[in-house]
CSV table of C-alpha atoms in Angstrom, one decimal:
chain,number,residue,atom,x,y,z
U,520,MET,CA,220.1,69.4,40.0
U,521,ASP,CA,222.3,66.4,40.9
U,522,LYS,CA,221.1,64.8,44.2
U,523,HIS,CA,224.5,65.0,45.8
U,524,SER,CA,224.8,68.8,45.2
U,525,LYS,CA,221.6,69.5,47.1
U,526,LYS,CA,221.7,71.1,50.5
U,527,ARG,CA,220.5,69.1,53.5
U,528,ILE,CA,217.9,70.2,56.0
U,529,ALA,CA,216.9,68.2,59.1
U,530,PHE,CA,213.8,69.0,61.1
U,531,PHE,CA,214.4,67.6,64.5
U,532,PHE,CA,211.6,67.1,67.0
U,533,THR,CA,212.5,66.9,70.7
U,534,LEU,CA,210.8,66.9,74.1
U,535,PHE,CA,213.0,69.5,75.8
U,536,TYR,CA,216.2,70.3,74.0
U,537,PRO,CA,217.5,73.0,73.9
U,538,LYS,CA,215.2,74.4,76.5
U,539,THR,CA,216.3,74.3,80.2
U,540,HIS,CA,214.6,74.7,83.5
U,541,ASN,CA,216.7,76.4,86.2
U,542,LYS,CA,219.8,75.6,84.0
U,543,VAL,CA,218.9,71.9,83.9
U,544,LEU,CA,218.6,70.3,80.4
U,545,TYR,CA,216.3,67.2,80.9
U,546,ASP,CA,217.4,65.5,77.8
U,547,ALA,CA,221.1,66.3,77.8
U,548,TYR,CA,221.8,62.8,76.5
U,549,LEU,CA,220.9,63.9,72.9
U,550,LEU,CA,223.6,66.5,72.7
U,551,SER,CA,225.7,64.1,70.6
U,552,GLU,CA,222.8,63.7,68.2
U,553,VAL,CA,222.4,67.4,67.7
U,554,GLU,CA,226.2,68.0,67.3
U,555,GLU,CA,226.3,65.2,64.7
U,556,LEU,CA,223.3,66.6,62.8
U,557,SER,CA,224.8,70.1,62.7
U,558,ARG,CA,228.0,68.7,61.2
U,559,ASN,CA,226.2,66.7,58.5
U,560,PHE,CA,223.3,69.0,57.6
U,561,ASP,CA,223.4,72.5,56.2
U,562,SER,CA,220.5,73.5,58.4
U,563,VAL,CA,219.0,71.9,61.5
U,564,ILE,CA,215.5,73.1,62.6
U,565,VAL,CA,214.9,72.0,66.2
U,566,ILE,CA,211.3,71.9,67.3
U,567,SER,CA,211.1,71.6,71.0
U,568,MET,CA,207.8,70.6,72.8
U,569,SER,CA,209.0,72.1,76.1
U,570,THR,CA,206.4,73.9,78.2
U,571,ASP,CA,208.2,74.5,81.5
U,572,HIS,CA,211.4,76.3,80.6
U,573,ASN,CA,213.2,79.5,81.6
U,574,GLY,CA,216.5,79.2,79.6
U,575,GLN,CA,218.2,77.6,76.7
U,576,VAL,CA,221.6,76.0,76.0
U,577,GLU,CA,223.8,77.4,73.3
U,578,VAL,CA,223.2,75.9,69.8
U,579,ALA,CA,225.4,75.7,66.7
U,580,ASN,CA,225.2,78.5,64.1
U,581,ASN,CA,223.3,76.4,61.6
U,582,VAL,CA,220.7,75.3,64.2
U,583,MET,CA,217.4,77.2,64.5
U,584,VAL,CA,215.0,76.6,67.3
U,585,HIS,CA,211.2,76.6,67.4
U,586,ASN,CA,209.0,75.9,70.4
U,587,LEU,CA,205.6,74.2,70.0
U,588,ARG,CA,203.1,73.6,72.7
U,589,LEU,CA,200.6,70.8,72.1
U,590,ASP,CA,197.6,72.1,74.0
U,591,ILE,CA,194.2,71.1,72.7
U,592,SER,CA,192.3,74.3,72.1
U,593,THR,CA,188.5,74.7,71.7
U,594,LEU,CA,189.1,75.1,67.9
U,595,ASP,CA,191.0,71.8,67.9
U,596,LYS,CA,188.0,70.1,69.6
U,597,LEU,CA,185.6,71.6,67.1
U,598,LEU,CA,187.7,70.3,64.2
U,599,LEU,CA,188.0,66.8,65.7
U,600,PRO,CA,185.2,65.3,63.5
U,601,LEU,CA,187.4,66.2,60.4
U,602,VAL,CA,190.4,64.5,62.0
U,603,MET,CA,188.3,61.4,62.8
U,604,ALA,CA,187.1,61.3,59.2
U,605,ARG,CA,190.7,60.9,57.8
U,606,SER,CA,191.9,57.6,56.6
U,607,PHE,CA,194.8,57.3,59.1
U,608,PHE,CA,192.3,57.6,62.0
U,609,ARG,CA,189.7,55.2,60.5
U,610,ASN,CA,192.5,52.6,59.9
U,611,GLU,CA,193.6,52.9,63.5
U,612,ILE,CA,190.1,52.1,64.8
U,613,LYS,CA,189.9,49.1,62.5
U,614,ALA,CA,193.4,47.9,63.6
U,615,LEU,CA,192.4,48.1,67.2
U,616,LYS,CA,190.3,45.0,66.7
U,617,SER,CA,192.0,43.3,63.8
U,618,VAL,CA,195.7,43.7,64.9
U,619,TYR,CA,195.5,44.1,68.7
U,620,GLY,CA,192.3,42.2,69.5
U,621,ARG,CA,191.0,45.2,71.6
U,622,SER,CA,187.5,46.4,71.7
U,623,LEU,CA,186.9,50.1,71.4
U,624,ASN,CA,185.6,51.8,74.6
U,625,LEU,CA,185.2,55.5,75.5
U,626,ASP,CA,188.6,55.8,77.2
U,627,LEU,CA,190.4,54.3,74.2
U,628,LEU,CA,188.5,56.5,71.8
U,629,LYS,CA,189.4,59.6,73.8
U,630,ALA,CA,193.1,58.6,73.9
U,631,ILE,CA,193.2,57.9,70.2
U,632,ALA,CA,191.3,61.0,69.3
U,633,ALA,CA,193.4,63.3,71.5
U,634,TYR,CA,196.6,61.8,70.0
U,635,ALA,CA,195.4,62.3,66.5
U,636,ALA,CA,194.3,65.9,67.1
U,637,LYS,CA,197.7,66.8,68.5
U,638,ALA,CA,199.4,65.1,65.5
U,639,VAL,CA,197.3,67.1,63.0
U,640,LYS,CA,198.2,70.2,64.9
U,641,VAL,CA,201.9,69.4,64.5
U,642,GLU,CA,201.2,68.5,60.8
U,643,LYS,CA,199.9,72.0,60.2
U,644,PHE,CA,202.8,73.6,62.0
U,645,LEU,CA,205.3,71.5,60.0
U,646,ASP,CA,203.4,72.3,56.7
U,647,LYS,CA,204.1,76.0,57.3
U,648,LEU,CA,207.8,75.3,57.7
U,649,LEU,CA,208.1,73.0,54.8
U,650,SER,CA,206.1,75.3,52.4
U,651,SER,CA,209.1,77.6,52.3
U,652,VAL,CA,211.6,74.9,51.3
U,653,ASP,CA,212.7,74.6,47.7
U,654,PHE,CA,212.8,70.8,47.3
U,655,THR,CA,214.6,71.1,43.9
U,656,THR,CA,217.7,72.4,45.7
U,657,HIS,CA,217.2,70.7,49.1
U,658,ASP,CA,216.9,67.2,50.5
U,659,VAL,CA,214.8,67.1,53.7
U,660,TRP,CA,214.7,64.8,56.7
U,661,VAL,CA,212.2,64.9,59.5
U,662,TYR,CA,213.7,63.2,62.6
U,663,SER,CA,211.5,62.5,65.7
U,664,TYR,CA,213.6,61.7,68.7
U,665,TRP,CA,210.6,60.2,70.4
U,666,ASN,CA,207.7,58.2,68.8
U,667,PHE,CA,205.1,60.7,70.0
U,668,GLU,CA,202.5,62.8,68.1
U,669,TYR,CA,205.1,64.6,66.0
U,670,ALA,CA,206.3,61.3,64.6
U,671,LEU,CA,202.8,60.6,63.4
U,672,ALA,CA,202.7,64.1,61.9
U,673,SER,CA,205.9,63.5,60.0
U,674,THR,CA,204.4,60.5,58.3
U,675,LEU,CA,201.2,62.3,57.5
U,676,ILE,CA,203.0,65.2,55.9
U,677,LYS,CA,204.9,62.8,53.6
U,678,LYS,CA,201.9,62.7,51.3
U,679,LYS,CA,202.5,66.3,50.4
U,680,TYR,CA,206.3,66.7,50.4
U,681,PRO,CA,209.2,64.5,49.2
U,682,LEU,CA,211.0,64.0,52.5
U,683,LYS,CA,212.5,61.2,54.6
U,684,THR,CA,211.2,60.4,58.0
U,685,VAL,CA,213.3,59.0,60.9
U,686,VAL,CA,211.8,58.0,64.2
U,687,ARG,CA,213.4,56.8,67.5
U,688,THR,CA,211.5,55.0,70.2
U,689,HIS,CA,212.6,54.6,73.8
U,690,SER,CA,210.5,53.4,76.8
U,691,LEU,CA,207.6,55.7,77.7
U,692,ASP,CA,206.6,55.8,74.0
U,693,LEU,CA,207.1,52.0,73.5
U,694,TYR,CA,205.8,49.8,76.3
U,695,PHE,CA,202.1,49.5,76.7
U,696,ASP,CA,202.3,49.3,80.5
U,697,ARG,CA,203.6,52.9,80.6
U,698,VAL,CA,200.2,54.4,79.7
U,699,PRO,CA,196.8,54.0,81.5
U,700,GLU,CA,195.1,52.5,78.4
U,701,HIS,CA,197.9,49.9,78.0
U,702,TYR,CA,197.8,50.9,74.3
U,703,HIS,CA,200.0,53.2,72.2
U,704,PRO,CA,197.9,54.5,69.2
U,705,PHE,CA,199.3,54.8,65.7
U,706,ARG,CA,202.7,53.2,66.5
U,707,ARG,CA,202.3,50.5,63.9
U,708,TYR,CA,201.1,53.1,61.3
U,709,VAL,CA,204.2,55.3,62.0
U,710,TYR,CA,206.5,52.4,61.7
U,711,LEU,CA,205.2,51.2,58.4
U,712,LYS,CA,205.1,54.8,56.9
U,713,SER,CA,208.5,55.9,58.2
U,714,ASP,CA,211.8,55.4,56.3
U,715,LEU,CA,214.0,54.5,59.2
U,716,PHE,CA,213.0,53.4,62.7
U,717,ALA,CA,215.6,53.3,65.5
U,718,PHE,CA,215.2,51.3,68.7
U,719,ILE,CA,217.5,51.9,71.7
U,720,SER,CA,217.6,48.2,72.6
U,721,GLU,CA,217.2,44.8,70.9
U,722,GLN,CA,214.7,43.9,73.6
U,723,GLY,CA,212.6,47.0,72.6
U,724,ARG,CA,212.8,46.1,69.0
U,725,GLN,CA,211.5,42.6,69.5
U,726,TYR,CA,208.8,43.8,71.9
U,727,PHE,CA,207.6,46.3,69.2
U,728,PHE,CA,207.5,43.7,66.5
U,729,SER,CA,205.6,41.3,68.7
U,730,GLN,CA,203.1,43.8,70.0
U,731,HIS,CA,202.4,45.4,66.7
U,732,HIS,CA,202.6,42.2,64.6
U,733,ILE,CA,205.3,43.5,62.3
U,734,SER,CA,206.1,40.7,59.8
U,735,LYS,CA,209.6,39.8,58.8
U,736,PRO,CA,209.5,41.5,55.4
U,737,PHE,CA,208.9,44.9,57.1
U,738,GLN,CA,211.4,44.5,60.0
U,739,GLN,CA,214.5,45.6,58.1
U,740,LYS,CA,213.8,49.3,58.5
U,741,GLY,CA,213.8,48.8,62.3
U,742,ILE,CA,217.4,49.0,63.5
U,743,VAL,CA,219.0,49.1,67.0
U,744,ASN,CA,220.9,52.3,67.6
U,745,ARG,CA,221.8,52.7,71.3
U,746,ILE,CA,221.6,56.3,72.5
U,747,GLY,CA,224.7,56.1,74.7
U,748,SER,CA,226.1,58.9,76.9
U,749,GLN,CA,228.9,61.4,76.6
U,750,CYS,CA,231.7,61.5,79.2
U,751,ALA,CA,234.5,64.0,79.2
U,752,LEU,CA,236.3,62.5,82.2
U,753,LYS,CA,238.3,59.4,82.8
U,754,PRO,CA,237.6,56.8,85.5
U,755,TYR,CA,238.9,57.8,88.9
U,756,LYS,CA,240.6,55.8,91.7
U,757,GLN,CA,237.8,54.3,93.7
U,758,ASN,CA,237.7,53.6,97.5
U,759,PHE,CA,236.4,50.1,98.0
U,760,ASN,CA,236.5,50.3,101.8
U,761,ARG,CA,233.1,51.9,101.9
U,762,VAL,CA,230.0,52.0,99.7
U,763,VAL,CA,229.2,55.3,98.0
U,764,VAL,CA,226.0,54.5,96.2
U,765,LEU,CA,224.2,56.8,93.7
U,766,SER,CA,220.6,56.6,92.6
U,767,ASN,CA,219.7,58.8,89.7
U,768,ALA,CA,216.1,58.9,88.8
U,769,TRP,CA,212.8,60.8,88.7
U,770,ILE,CA,210.9,60.3,92.0
U,771,GLN,CA,208.0,58.2,90.9
U,772,PRO,CA,206.6,54.8,92.0
U,773,LEU,CA,208.1,52.7,89.2
U,774,LYS,CA,211.6,53.8,90.2
U,775,ARG,CA,211.1,52.3,93.7
U,776,ILE,CA,213.4,54.6,95.6
U,777,ASP,CA,211.4,53.5,98.7
U,778,LEU,CA,212.6,50.0,98.2
U,779,LEU,CA,216.2,51.2,98.1
U,780,ILE,CA,215.6,53.1,101.4
U,781,LYS,CA,214.2,50.1,103.1
U,782,ALA,CA,217.1,47.9,101.8
U,783,LEU,CA,219.7,50.4,103.1
U,784,ALA,CA,218.0,50.3,106.5
U,785,LEU,CA,218.8,46.6,106.8
U,786,ILE,CA,222.6,47.1,106.4
U,787,ASN,CA,224.3,47.8,109.7
U,788,ASP,CA,227.8,46.4,109.2
U,789,ILE,CA,229.1,48.5,106.3
U,790,GLU,CA,229.8,52.2,106.1
U,791,ILE,CA,227.5,53.6,103.4
U,792,GLU,CA,227.0,57.0,101.8
U,793,TRP,CA,223.8,57.3,99.7
U,794,ILE,CA,223.3,60.1,97.2
U,795,HIS,CA,220.1,60.6,95.2
U,796,VAL,CA,219.9,62.8,92.1
U,797,GLY,CA,216.5,63.8,90.7
U,798,ASP,CA,213.3,65.1,92.1
U,799,ASP,CA,209.6,64.6,91.6
U,800,TYR,CA,209.1,67.1,88.7
U,801,GLY,CA,206.3,68.9,90.4
U,802,THR,CA,204.2,65.8,91.3
U,803,GLY,CA,204.5,66.4,95.1
U,804,ARG,CA,206.1,63.0,95.9
U,805,PHE,CA,209.4,64.4,97.1
U,806,PRO,CA,208.4,65.4,100.7
U,807,ALA,CA,206.9,61.9,101.4
U,808,LEU,CA,210.1,60.2,100.2
U,809,LYS,CA,212.3,62.5,102.4
U,810,ALA,CA,210.1,61.6,105.3
U,811,LEU,CA,210.4,57.9,104.6
U,812,ALA,CA,214.2,58.2,104.4
U,813,GLU,CA,214.3,60.0,107.7
U,814,GLU,CA,212.1,57.4,109.3
U,815,TYR,CA,214.2,54.4,108.1
U,816,LEU,CA,217.7,56.0,107.8
U,817,GLY,CA,217.9,59.0,110.1
U,818,HIS,CA,219.0,57.1,113.2
U,819,LYS,CA,221.7,55.0,111.5
U,820,LYS,CA,225.3,55.5,112.6
U,821,ASN,CA,226.8,53.7,109.6
U,822,LEU,CA,224.9,55.6,106.9
U,823,SER,CA,224.6,59.1,105.6
U,824,TYR,CA,222.4,60.2,102.8
U,825,GLU,CA,221.6,63.3,100.7
U,826,PHE,CA,219.0,64.4,98.2
U,827,LEU,CA,220.5,66.7,95.7
U,828,GLY,CA,217.4,67.2,93.5
U,829,ARG,CA,217.9,68.2,89.9
U,830,VAL,CA,221.5,68.8,88.8
U,831,THR,CA,223.0,69.7,85.5
U,832,ARG,CA,224.9,67.2,83.4
U,833,GLU,CA,228.1,69.0,84.3
U,834,GLU,CA,227.3,68.9,88.0
U,835,LEU,CA,226.6,65.2,87.7
U,836,PHE,CA,229.8,64.5,86.0
U,837,GLU,CA,231.7,66.4,88.7
U,838,LEU,CA,229.8,64.5,91.4
U,839,TYR,CA,231.2,61.1,90.4
U,840,PRO,CA,234.9,61.8,91.1
U,841,GLU,CA,234.3,64.3,93.9
U,842,ARG,CA,232.3,61.9,96.0
U,843,LYS,CA,234.1,58.8,94.8
U,844,ILE,CA,230.9,57.1,93.8
U,845,ASN,CA,231.5,53.3,93.4
U,846,LEU,CA,228.0,51.9,92.8
U,847,LEU,CA,224.9,52.9,90.9
U,848,ILE,CA,221.6,51.3,91.9
U,849,ASN,CA,218.4,51.3,89.8
U,850,LEU,CA,215.4,49.2,91.0
U,851,SER,CA,212.8,50.2,88.4
U,852,THR,CA,209.9,48.0,87.5
U,853,THR,CA,210.2,49.0,83.8
U,854,GLU,CA,212.9,50.7,81.8
U,855,GLY,CA,214.2,51.3,78.3
U,856,THR,CA,218.0,51.5,78.4
U,857,PRO,CA,218.7,54.0,81.3
U,858,VAL,CA,221.1,56.8,80.4
U,859,SER,CA,222.1,56.9,84.1
U,860,MET,CA,223.5,53.4,83.8
U,861,MET,CA,225.5,54.3,80.7
U,862,GLU,CA,226.9,57.4,82.5
U,863,ALA,CA,228.0,55.3,85.5
U,864,LEU,CA,229.7,52.7,83.2
U,865,SER,CA,231.6,55.5,81.5
U,866,PHE,CA,233.2,56.3,84.8
U,867,GLY,CA,233.9,52.6,85.5
U,868,VAL,CA,231.2,52.4,88.1
U,869,PRO,CA,229.4,49.0,88.3
U,870,VAL,CA,225.6,49.0,88.3
U,871,ILE,CA,223.1,47.0,90.3
U,872,GLY,CA,219.8,47.0,88.3
U,873,THR,CA,216.6,45.0,87.8
U,874,SER,CA,216.3,42.8,84.7
U,875,VAL,CA,213.7,44.8,82.8
U,876,GLY,CA,213.5,46.3,79.3
U,877,GLY,CA,216.9,46.8,77.8
U,878,VAL,CA,218.8,46.7,81.1
U,879,PRO,CA,220.2,43.2,80.5
U,880,GLU,CA,221.8,44.7,77.4
U,881,ILE,CA,223.7,47.1,79.7
U,882,ILE,CA,224.5,45.0,82.7
U,883,GLN,CA,226.3,41.7,82.2
U,884,ASP,CA,225.7,40.0,85.5
U,885,ALA,CA,228.8,39.6,87.7
U,886,GLU,CA,230.9,41.2,84.9
U,887,ASN,CA,230.1,44.9,85.1
U,888,GLY,CA,227.4,44.9,87.7
U,889,PHE,CA,224.6,42.7,89.0
U,890,LEU,CA,221.2,41.9,87.6
U,891,LEU,CA,218.3,41.4,90.0
U,892,PRO,CA,214.9,40.0,89.4
U,893,VAL,CA,212.1,42.6,89.1
U,894,ASP,CA,210.1,41.1,92.0
U,895,ILE,CA,213.0,41.6,94.4
U,896,ASN,CA,212.5,42.5,98.1
U,897,GLU,CA,214.5,44.8,100.3
U,898,GLN,CA,216.5,42.0,101.9
U,899,GLN,CA,217.6,40.8,98.5
U,900,VAL,CA,218.6,44.4,97.5
U,901,ALA,CA,220.6,44.7,100.8
U,902,ASP,CA,222.3,41.3,100.1
U,903,SER,CA,223.3,42.4,96.6
U,904,ILE,CA,225.0,45.6,98.1
U,905,ARG,CA,226.7,43.5,100.7
U,906,ALA,CA,227.8,40.9,98.1
U,907,TRP,CA,229.5,43.7,96.1
U,908,TYR,CA,231.2,45.0,99.2
U,909,ASN,CA,232.5,41.6,100.2
U,910,LEU,CA,234.1,40.8,96.8
U,911,PRO,CA,237.9,40.5,96.8
U,912,LEU,CA,239.7,43.6,95.7
U,913,ALA,CA,240.8,42.1,92.4
U,914,ARG,CA,237.2,41.2,91.5
U,915,LYS,CA,236.1,44.8,92.3
U,916,GLU,CA,238.8,46.2,90.1
U,917,GLU,CA,237.8,43.8,87.3
U,918,LEU,CA,234.2,45.1,87.5
U,919,VAL,CA,235.4,48.6,87.2
U,920,LYS,CA,237.5,47.7,84.1
U,921,GLN,CA,234.6,45.9,82.5
U,922,ALA,CA,232.2,48.7,83.2
U,923,ARG,CA,234.3,51.2,81.4
U,924,LYS,CA,234.9,48.7,78.5
U,925,THR,CA,231.1,48.2,78.1
U,926,TRP,CA,230.6,51.9,77.7
U,927,GLN,CA,233.4,52.3,75.2
U,928,GLU,CA,232.2,49.4,73.1
U,929,LYS,CA,228.4,49.9,73.2
U,930,PHE,CA,227.3,53.2,74.8
U,931,ASP,CA,229.7,56.0,73.5
U,932,ALA,CA,227.1,58.5,72.4
U,933,ASP,CA,229.3,60.2,69.9
U,934,ARG,CA,230.0,57.0,68.0
U,935,ASN,CA,226.4,55.8,68.2
U,936,SER,CA,225.0,59.1,66.9
U,937,ALA,CA,227.5,59.2,64.0
U,938,ALA,CA,226.4,55.7,63.0
U,939,LEU,CA,222.7,56.7,63.0
U,940,ILE,CA,223.3,59.9,61.0
U,941,GLU,CA,225.4,57.9,58.5
U,942,LYS,CA,222.4,55.5,58.1
U,943,MET,CA,220.0,58.4,57.7
U,944,LEU,CA,222.1,59.9,54.8
U,945,THR,CA,221.8,56.6,52.9
U,946,LEU,CA,218.0,56.9,52.7
């Protein structure tokens, strides 16, 4: 059969999509990707790794959903010696010293073994799905939205089936400092064995090549494809006589919401409304943060604040024009390319953010927001808010204009997803 007459099947691994928790879709930013896949493939098989869900968003007619939990069972542990005997595992142990200059210790061995065991579990699951596919009449892609265990599984299963593998990497799955061992196992192996590898920032791409010692002849398959955000609404008329600042993040130490609270406490001469979206996702950090906010901000006459917790994407998009948000602040110590920033830019809202990860590829300092050094203190954060407020009206309006322009040119999710799918289809 002619290649171009074959039907197309995409197996798409996700963390949460399309599963929801209390109507909230954690990874709503990949909706464009799924929509584009459903338009270009005859069948899309979504495999969600969600474990804490009680609902599901609607999917297209040609999209089928599976749910897979990656718990390590007693049987998986018993079979671990077989996993450790496989060549991909032995090669990783060798690479630990030869490529990364690391010595094997018990913690590293446990992390590598657990990762490999989960990948083999996914490999077996994927094998069952692929065994029913007629490869003489179908072309098959396996697309991992994150570079986690299922990405490794997709490259392992390539030895058995003629398929194409596509992998994205973001932040949690990329930067060594995001994990206790300061080491991400099998990432180099997955890169070299995959057909297409997409980074969400140029900084992330260069970081990966440096950390994993990817030589120039092998760098071509690693492309930059920004994830972007969708936005159904146009920019709104902003009120520059007061500061309506939004922080949109999980409550965890690296997001430094406490630093923002202490910075806001230093501002007494500006009327400020602060809104926080996001909670602690069951870690128990939320009550302490609320107590800190009450301690530092509860007595202030010029400031009001509100913790909204988790909200849906639709609720977030309604929040911007309803509350006339005119500034987004993100003080993270590490980031990939935050979707929250892209969403803000789509509404013409300037962003104040720390110069980490791919953030400098989003914020052009003094053009669509302000870049701050990562080691900033609360006084400097306060000064940056005051500096924005004291800008002439014309400069503020120009920041709004450039914010929207940045989103249109670089972070329109529909356009970016279409570009990636087009690239996939050339494999």
